[in-house]
CSV table of C-alpha atoms and ligand atoms in Angstrom, one decimal:
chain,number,residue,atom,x,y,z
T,12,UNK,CA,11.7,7.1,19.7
T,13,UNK,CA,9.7,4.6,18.0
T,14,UNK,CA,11.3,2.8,15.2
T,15,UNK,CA,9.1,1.2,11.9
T,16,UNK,CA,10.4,-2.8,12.7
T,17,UNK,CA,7.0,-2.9,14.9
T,18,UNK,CA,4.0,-3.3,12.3
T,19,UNK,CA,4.5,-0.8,9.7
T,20,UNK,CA,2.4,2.5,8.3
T,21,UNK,CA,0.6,3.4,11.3
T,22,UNK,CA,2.4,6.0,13.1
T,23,UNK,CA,1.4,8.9,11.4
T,24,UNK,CA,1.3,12.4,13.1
T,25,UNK,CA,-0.1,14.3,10.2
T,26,UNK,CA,-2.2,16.8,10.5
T,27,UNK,CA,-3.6,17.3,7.4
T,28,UNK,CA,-4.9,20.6,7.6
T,29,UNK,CA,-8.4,20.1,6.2
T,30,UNK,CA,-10.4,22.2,5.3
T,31,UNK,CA,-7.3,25.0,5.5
T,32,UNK,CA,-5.7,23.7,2.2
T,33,UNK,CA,-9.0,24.9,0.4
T,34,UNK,CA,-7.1,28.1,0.2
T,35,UNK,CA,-4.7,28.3,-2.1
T,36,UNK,CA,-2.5,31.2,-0.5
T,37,UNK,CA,-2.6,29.8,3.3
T,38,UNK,CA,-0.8,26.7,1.4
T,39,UNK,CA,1.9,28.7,-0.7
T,40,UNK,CA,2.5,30.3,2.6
T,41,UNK,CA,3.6,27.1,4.4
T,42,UNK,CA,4.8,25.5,1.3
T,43,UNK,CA,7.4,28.1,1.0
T,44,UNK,CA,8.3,28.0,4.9
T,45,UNK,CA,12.5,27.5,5.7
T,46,UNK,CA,11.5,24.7,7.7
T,47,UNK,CA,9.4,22.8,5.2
T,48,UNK,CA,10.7,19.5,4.7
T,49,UNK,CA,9.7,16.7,1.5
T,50,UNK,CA,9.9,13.3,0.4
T,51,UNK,CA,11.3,12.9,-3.0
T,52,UNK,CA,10.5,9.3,-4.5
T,53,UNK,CA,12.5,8.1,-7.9
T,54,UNK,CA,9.1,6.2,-8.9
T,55,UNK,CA,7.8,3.8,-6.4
T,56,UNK,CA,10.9,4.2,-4.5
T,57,UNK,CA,12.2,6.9,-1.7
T,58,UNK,CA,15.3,9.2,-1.5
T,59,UNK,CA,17.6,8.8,1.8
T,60,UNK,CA,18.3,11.9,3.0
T,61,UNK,CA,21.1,10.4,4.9
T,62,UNK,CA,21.8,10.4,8.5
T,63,UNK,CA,20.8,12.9,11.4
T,64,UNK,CA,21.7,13.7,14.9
T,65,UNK,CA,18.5,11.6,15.3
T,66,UNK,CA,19.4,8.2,12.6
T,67,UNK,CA,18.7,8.0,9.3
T,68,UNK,CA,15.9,10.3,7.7
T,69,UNK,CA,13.9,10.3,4.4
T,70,UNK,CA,13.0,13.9,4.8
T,71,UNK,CA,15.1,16.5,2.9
T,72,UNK,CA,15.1,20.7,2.9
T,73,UNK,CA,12.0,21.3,0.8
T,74,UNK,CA,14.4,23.5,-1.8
T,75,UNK,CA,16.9,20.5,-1.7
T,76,UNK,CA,13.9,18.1,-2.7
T,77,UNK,CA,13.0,20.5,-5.8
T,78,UNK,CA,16.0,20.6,-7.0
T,79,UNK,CA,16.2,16.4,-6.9
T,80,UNK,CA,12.9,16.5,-8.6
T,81,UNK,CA,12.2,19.4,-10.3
T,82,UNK,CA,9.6,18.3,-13.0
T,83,UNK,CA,7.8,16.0,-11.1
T,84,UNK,CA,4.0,16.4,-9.1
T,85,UNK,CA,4.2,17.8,-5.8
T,86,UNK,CA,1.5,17.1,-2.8
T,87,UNK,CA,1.4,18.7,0.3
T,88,UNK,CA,1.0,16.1,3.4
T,89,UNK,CA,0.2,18.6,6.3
T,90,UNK,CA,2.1,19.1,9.5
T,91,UNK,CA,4.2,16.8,10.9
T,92,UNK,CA,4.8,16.5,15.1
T,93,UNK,CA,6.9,19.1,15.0
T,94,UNK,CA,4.6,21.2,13.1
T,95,UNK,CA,7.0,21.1,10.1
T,96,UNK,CA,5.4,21.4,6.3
T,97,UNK,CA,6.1,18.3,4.8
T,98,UNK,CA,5.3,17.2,0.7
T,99,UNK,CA,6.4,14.8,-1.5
T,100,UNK,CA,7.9,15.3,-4.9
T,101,UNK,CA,7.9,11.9,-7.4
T,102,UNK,CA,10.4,12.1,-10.4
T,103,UNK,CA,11.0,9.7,-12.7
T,104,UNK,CA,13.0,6.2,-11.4
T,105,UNK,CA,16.5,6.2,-11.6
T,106,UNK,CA,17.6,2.8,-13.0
T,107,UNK,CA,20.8,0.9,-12.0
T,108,UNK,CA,23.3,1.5,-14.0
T,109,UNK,CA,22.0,5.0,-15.0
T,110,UNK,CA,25.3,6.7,-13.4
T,111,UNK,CA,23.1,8.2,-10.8
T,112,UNK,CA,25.2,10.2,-8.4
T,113,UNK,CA,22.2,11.9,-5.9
T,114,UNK,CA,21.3,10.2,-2.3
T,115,UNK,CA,21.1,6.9,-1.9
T,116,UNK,CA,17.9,5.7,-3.5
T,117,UNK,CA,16.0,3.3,-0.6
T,118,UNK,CA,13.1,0.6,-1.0
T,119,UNK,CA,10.0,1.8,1.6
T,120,UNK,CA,9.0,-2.2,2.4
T,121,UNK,CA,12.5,-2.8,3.6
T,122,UNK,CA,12.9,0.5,5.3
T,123,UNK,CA,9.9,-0.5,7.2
T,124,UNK,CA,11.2,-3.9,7.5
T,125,UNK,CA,14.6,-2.9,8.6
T,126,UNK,CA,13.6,-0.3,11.3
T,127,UNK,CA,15.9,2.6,10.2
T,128,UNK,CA,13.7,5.0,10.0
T,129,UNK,CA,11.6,6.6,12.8
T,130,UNK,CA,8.0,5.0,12.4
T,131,UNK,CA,6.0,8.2,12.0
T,132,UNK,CA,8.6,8.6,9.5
T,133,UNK,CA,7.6,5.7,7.9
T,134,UNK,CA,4.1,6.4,8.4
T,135,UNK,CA,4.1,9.5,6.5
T,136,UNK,CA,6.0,7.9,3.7
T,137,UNK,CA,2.9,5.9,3.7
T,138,UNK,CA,0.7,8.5,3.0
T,139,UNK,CA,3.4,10.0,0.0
T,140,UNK,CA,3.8,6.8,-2.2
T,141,UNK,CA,0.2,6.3,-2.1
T,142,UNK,CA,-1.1,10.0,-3.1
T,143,UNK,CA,2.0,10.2,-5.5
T,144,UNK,CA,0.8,6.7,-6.9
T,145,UNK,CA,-2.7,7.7,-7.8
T,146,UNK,CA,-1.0,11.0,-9.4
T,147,UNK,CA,0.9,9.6,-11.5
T,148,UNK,CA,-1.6,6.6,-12.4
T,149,UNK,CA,-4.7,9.4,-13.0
T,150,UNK,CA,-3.7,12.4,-14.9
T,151,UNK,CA,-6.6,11.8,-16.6
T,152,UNK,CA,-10.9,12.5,-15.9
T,153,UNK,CA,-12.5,9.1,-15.5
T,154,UNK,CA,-15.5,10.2,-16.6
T,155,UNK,CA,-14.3,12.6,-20.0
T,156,UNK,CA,-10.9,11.6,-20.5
T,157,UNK,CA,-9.4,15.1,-20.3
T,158,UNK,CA,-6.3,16.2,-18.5
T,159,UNK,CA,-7.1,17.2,-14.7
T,160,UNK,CA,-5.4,19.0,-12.4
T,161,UNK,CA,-4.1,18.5,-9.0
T,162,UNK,CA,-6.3,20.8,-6.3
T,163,UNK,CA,-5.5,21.4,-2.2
T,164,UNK,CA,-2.6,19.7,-2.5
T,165,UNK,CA,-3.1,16.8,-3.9
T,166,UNK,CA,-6.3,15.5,-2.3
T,167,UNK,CA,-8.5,15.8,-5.0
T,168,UNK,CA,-8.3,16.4,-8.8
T,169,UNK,CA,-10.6,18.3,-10.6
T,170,UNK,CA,-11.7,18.3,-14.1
T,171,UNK,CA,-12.1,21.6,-16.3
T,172,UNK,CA,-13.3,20.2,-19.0
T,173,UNK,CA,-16.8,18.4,-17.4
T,174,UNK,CA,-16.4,19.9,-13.5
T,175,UNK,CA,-15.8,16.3,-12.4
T,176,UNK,CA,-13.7,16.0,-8.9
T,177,UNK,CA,-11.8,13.2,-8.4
T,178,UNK,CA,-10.6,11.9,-4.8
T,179,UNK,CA,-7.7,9.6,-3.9
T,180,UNK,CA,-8.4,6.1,-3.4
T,181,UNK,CA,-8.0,3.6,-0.9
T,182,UNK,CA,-8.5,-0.3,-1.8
T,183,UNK,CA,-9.9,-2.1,1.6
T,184,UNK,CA,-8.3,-5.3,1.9
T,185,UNK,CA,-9.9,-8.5,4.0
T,186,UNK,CA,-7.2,-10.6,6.1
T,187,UNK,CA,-8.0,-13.1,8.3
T,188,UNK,CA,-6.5,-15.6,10.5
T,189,UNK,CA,-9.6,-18.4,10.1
T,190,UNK,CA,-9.2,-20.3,13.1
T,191,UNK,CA,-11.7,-23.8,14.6
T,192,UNK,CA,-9.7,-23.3,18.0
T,193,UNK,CA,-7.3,-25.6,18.1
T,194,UNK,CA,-5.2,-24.8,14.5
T,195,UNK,CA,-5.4,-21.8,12.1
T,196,UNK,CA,-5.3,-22.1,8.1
T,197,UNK,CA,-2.6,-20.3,6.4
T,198,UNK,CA,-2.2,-19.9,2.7
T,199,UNK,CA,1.2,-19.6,0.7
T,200,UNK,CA,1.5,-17.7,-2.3
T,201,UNK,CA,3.9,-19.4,-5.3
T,202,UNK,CA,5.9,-15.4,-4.8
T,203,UNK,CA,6.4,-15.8,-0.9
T,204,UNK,CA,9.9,-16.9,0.1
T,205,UNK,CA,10.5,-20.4,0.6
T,206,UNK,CA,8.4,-21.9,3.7
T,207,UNK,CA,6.7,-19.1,4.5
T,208,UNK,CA,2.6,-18.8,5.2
T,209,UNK,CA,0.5,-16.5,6.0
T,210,UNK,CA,-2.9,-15.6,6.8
T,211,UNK,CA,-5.6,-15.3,3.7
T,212,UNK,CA,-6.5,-12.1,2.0
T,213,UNK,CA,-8.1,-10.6,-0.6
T,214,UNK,CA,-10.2,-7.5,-1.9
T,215,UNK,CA,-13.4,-6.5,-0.8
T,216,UNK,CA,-15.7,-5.9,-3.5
T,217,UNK,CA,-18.7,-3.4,-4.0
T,218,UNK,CA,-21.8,-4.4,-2.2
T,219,UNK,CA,-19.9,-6.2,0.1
T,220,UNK,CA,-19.5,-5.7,4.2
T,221,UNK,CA,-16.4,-6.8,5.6
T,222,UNK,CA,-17.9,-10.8,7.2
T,223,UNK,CA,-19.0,-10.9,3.4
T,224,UNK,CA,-15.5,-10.4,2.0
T,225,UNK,CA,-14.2,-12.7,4.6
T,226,UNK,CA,-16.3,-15.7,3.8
T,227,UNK,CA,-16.3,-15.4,0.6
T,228,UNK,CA,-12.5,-14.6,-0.2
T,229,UNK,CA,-11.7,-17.7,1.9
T,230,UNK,CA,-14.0,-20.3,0.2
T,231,UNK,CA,-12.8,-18.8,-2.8
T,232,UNK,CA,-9.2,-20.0,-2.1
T,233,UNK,CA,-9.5,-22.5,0.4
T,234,UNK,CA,-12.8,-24.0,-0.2
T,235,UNK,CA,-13.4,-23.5,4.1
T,236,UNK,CA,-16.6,-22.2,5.4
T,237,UNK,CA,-16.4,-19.2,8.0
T,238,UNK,CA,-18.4,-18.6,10.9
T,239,UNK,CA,-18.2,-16.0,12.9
T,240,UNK,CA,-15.9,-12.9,12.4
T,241,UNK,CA,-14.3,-10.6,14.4
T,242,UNK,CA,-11.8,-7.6,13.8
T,243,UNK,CA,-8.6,-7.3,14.9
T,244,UNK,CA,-7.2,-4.2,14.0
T,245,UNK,CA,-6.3,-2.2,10.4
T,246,UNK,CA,-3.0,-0.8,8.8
T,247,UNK,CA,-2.2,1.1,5.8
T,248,UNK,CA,0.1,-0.8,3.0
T,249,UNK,CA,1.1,1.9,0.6
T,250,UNK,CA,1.5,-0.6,-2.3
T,251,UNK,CA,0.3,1.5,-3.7
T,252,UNK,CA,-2.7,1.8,-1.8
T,253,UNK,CA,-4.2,-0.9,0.3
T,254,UNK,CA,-6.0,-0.6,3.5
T,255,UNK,CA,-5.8,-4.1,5.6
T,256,UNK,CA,-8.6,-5.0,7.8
T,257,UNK,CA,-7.3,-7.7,10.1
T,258,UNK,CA,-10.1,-10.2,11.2
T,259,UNK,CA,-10.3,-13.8,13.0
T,260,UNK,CA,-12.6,-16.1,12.0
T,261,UNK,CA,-14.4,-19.0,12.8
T,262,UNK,CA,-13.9,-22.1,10.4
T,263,UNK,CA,-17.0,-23.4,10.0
T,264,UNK,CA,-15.4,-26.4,7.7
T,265,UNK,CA,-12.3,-28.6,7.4
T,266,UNK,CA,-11.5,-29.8,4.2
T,267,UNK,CA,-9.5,-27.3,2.4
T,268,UNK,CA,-9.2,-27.4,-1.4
T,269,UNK,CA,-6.9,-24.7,-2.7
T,270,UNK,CA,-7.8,-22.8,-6.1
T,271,UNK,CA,-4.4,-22.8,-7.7
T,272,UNK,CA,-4.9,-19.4,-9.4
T,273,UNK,CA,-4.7,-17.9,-6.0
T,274,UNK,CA,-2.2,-20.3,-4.1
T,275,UNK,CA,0.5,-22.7,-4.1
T,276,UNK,CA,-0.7,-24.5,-0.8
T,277,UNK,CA,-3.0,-24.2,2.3
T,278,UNK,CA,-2.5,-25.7,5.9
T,279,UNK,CA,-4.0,-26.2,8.9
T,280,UNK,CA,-1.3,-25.4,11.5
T,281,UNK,CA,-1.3,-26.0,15.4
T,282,UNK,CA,-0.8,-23.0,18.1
T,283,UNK,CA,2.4,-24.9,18.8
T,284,UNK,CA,3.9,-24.9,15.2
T,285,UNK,CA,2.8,-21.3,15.0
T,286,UNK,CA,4.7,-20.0,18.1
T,287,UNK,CA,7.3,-22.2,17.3
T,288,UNK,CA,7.4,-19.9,14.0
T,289,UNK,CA,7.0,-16.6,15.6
T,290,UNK,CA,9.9,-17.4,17.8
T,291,UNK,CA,11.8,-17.9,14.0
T,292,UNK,CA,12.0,-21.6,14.4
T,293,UNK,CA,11.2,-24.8,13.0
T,294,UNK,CA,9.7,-25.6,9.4
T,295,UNK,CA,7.4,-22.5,9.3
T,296,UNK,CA,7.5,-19.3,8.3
T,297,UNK,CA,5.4,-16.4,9.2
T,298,UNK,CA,5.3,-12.5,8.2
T,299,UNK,CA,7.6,-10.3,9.7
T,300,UNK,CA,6.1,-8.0,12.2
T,301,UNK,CA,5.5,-4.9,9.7
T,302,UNK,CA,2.6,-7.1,8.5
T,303,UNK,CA,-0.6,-7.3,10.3
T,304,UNK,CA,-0.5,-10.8,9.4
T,305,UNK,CA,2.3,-11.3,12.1
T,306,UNK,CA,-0.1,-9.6,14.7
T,307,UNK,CA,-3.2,-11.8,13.8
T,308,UNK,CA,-1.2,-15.0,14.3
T,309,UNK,CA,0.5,-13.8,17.8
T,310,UNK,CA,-3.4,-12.5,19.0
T,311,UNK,CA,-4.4,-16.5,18.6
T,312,UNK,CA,-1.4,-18.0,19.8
T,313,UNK,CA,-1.9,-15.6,23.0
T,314,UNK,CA,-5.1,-16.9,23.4
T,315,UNK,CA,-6.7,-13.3,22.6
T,316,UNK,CA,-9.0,-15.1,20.3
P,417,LIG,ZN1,-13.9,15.3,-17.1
């Protein structure tokens, strides 16, 4: 079985039963299946459901998840592998110290760091902190600010008051290893551990295509030109709700000039250095491989690019 220590979110064997959650009785009637299983999250943060014959799982009995969160918004996900119902039920964080006395309460980044869960596990969790995110972040209309309400289970909201119908979002995210063949530049944030880099990122903006958001989001914080682009590959990152596009680029310039605002430092470093650092050694640090960051610098130091 695939674990989530590989990069992380994109196992997901959901099928999310579109356009069958329209009606409202089909989804009671899976909803209240025995075999329906939920995520319950304490705020940002899952509920272990504690080992199986299989390792550790996230999913509980879908009655056992009510009862852990029994006020809180509920959405349905869809069918897992095994055709199983699964939701996810969000209730309100349990703070240390609080006495709490329930399953253990995990982190999702270091469960998909730590490879403890099954990564279509993981995947799915993905999908649950991001819809339960926008949930609880939009209980009101955008356009009228009156209350809405959750519709086919909780992919879309819908507002009585002015008819508006609200969709869950996704935030597209440029990353890109900008490369002029012999060394790539990677930026460090001042919240990154100590010595670590990574490639540079930032969000793309309206009326922008994805070269655009390259180009610009690295002159912006590097003061490099970029020539030509080309994508990688993508991954969710439910925090809360990013999408990466992973690119390489072309540098089309040398002389970097960081903008402070966005990071500590910024560095040209040789293929050598950089396998040096995916192998864990020497003076740099790269992403672990749940980040597509890790994949973008192994693709140049293979030679793929
Ligand atoms: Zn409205």
């Amino acid at each position: 079985m695939a674990q989530s220590a590989d990069l992380g979110f994109i196992e997901n064997p959901l099928d999310r039963l579109h356009p069958l959650r329209e009606d409202a009785a089909a989804l009671a009637g899976l909803i209240a299946r025995d075999d329906a299983r939920a995520f319950v999250f304490a705020g940002d943060r899952p509920l272990l459901a504690g080992s199986s014959a299989n390792g550790a799982t996230a999913l509980f009995a879908h009655d056992q998840a009510v009862r852990l969160a029994p006020d809180g918004e509920e959405v349905f996900l869809g069918l897992d592998g095994t055709r199983r119902p699964v939701l996810a039920r969000r209730r309100a964080p349990i703070e240390d110290g609080e006495g709490w006395t329930g399953p253990e309460v995990g982190d999702l980044r270091a469960l998909a760091l730590s490879g403890a869960l099954p990564a279509a596990e993981v995947g799915m969790m993905a999908l649950a902190a991001s819809m339960l995110g926008w949930h609880a972040n939009h209980p009101h209309c955008s356009r009228c600010g009156a209350v809405s309400q959750m519709r086919i289970g909780g992919f879309r909201r819908d507002c009585a008051a002015c008819g508006a119908q609200h969709f869950p979002r996704t935030d597209p995210v440029v990353i890109m290893l900008v490369h002029d063949g012999e060394r790539a530049l990677l930026g460090r944030s001042a919240r990154f551990p100590a010595g670590m880099y990574s490639a540079i990122a930032g969000f793309v903006e309206p009326g922008e295509t994805i070269e655009q958001a390259v180009a610009r989001e690295t002159r912006e914080e590097t003061a490099i030109a970029v020539g030509r682009v080309s994508y990688h590959s993508s991954q969710p990152w439910p925090f809360v709700s990013s999408l990466m596009i992973g690119c390489h680029a072309t540098a089309a310039s040398r002389e970097i000039k960081v903008d402070p605002a966005e990071l500590e430092d910024a560095i040209w470093v040789g293929r050598a250095e950089l396998a040096q650092a995916l192998r864990r050694e020497g003076p740099i640090k790269v992403p672990p491989s749940i980040a597509i960051a890790h994949w973008l610098i192994r693709a140049y130091v293979s030679g793929e690019v």
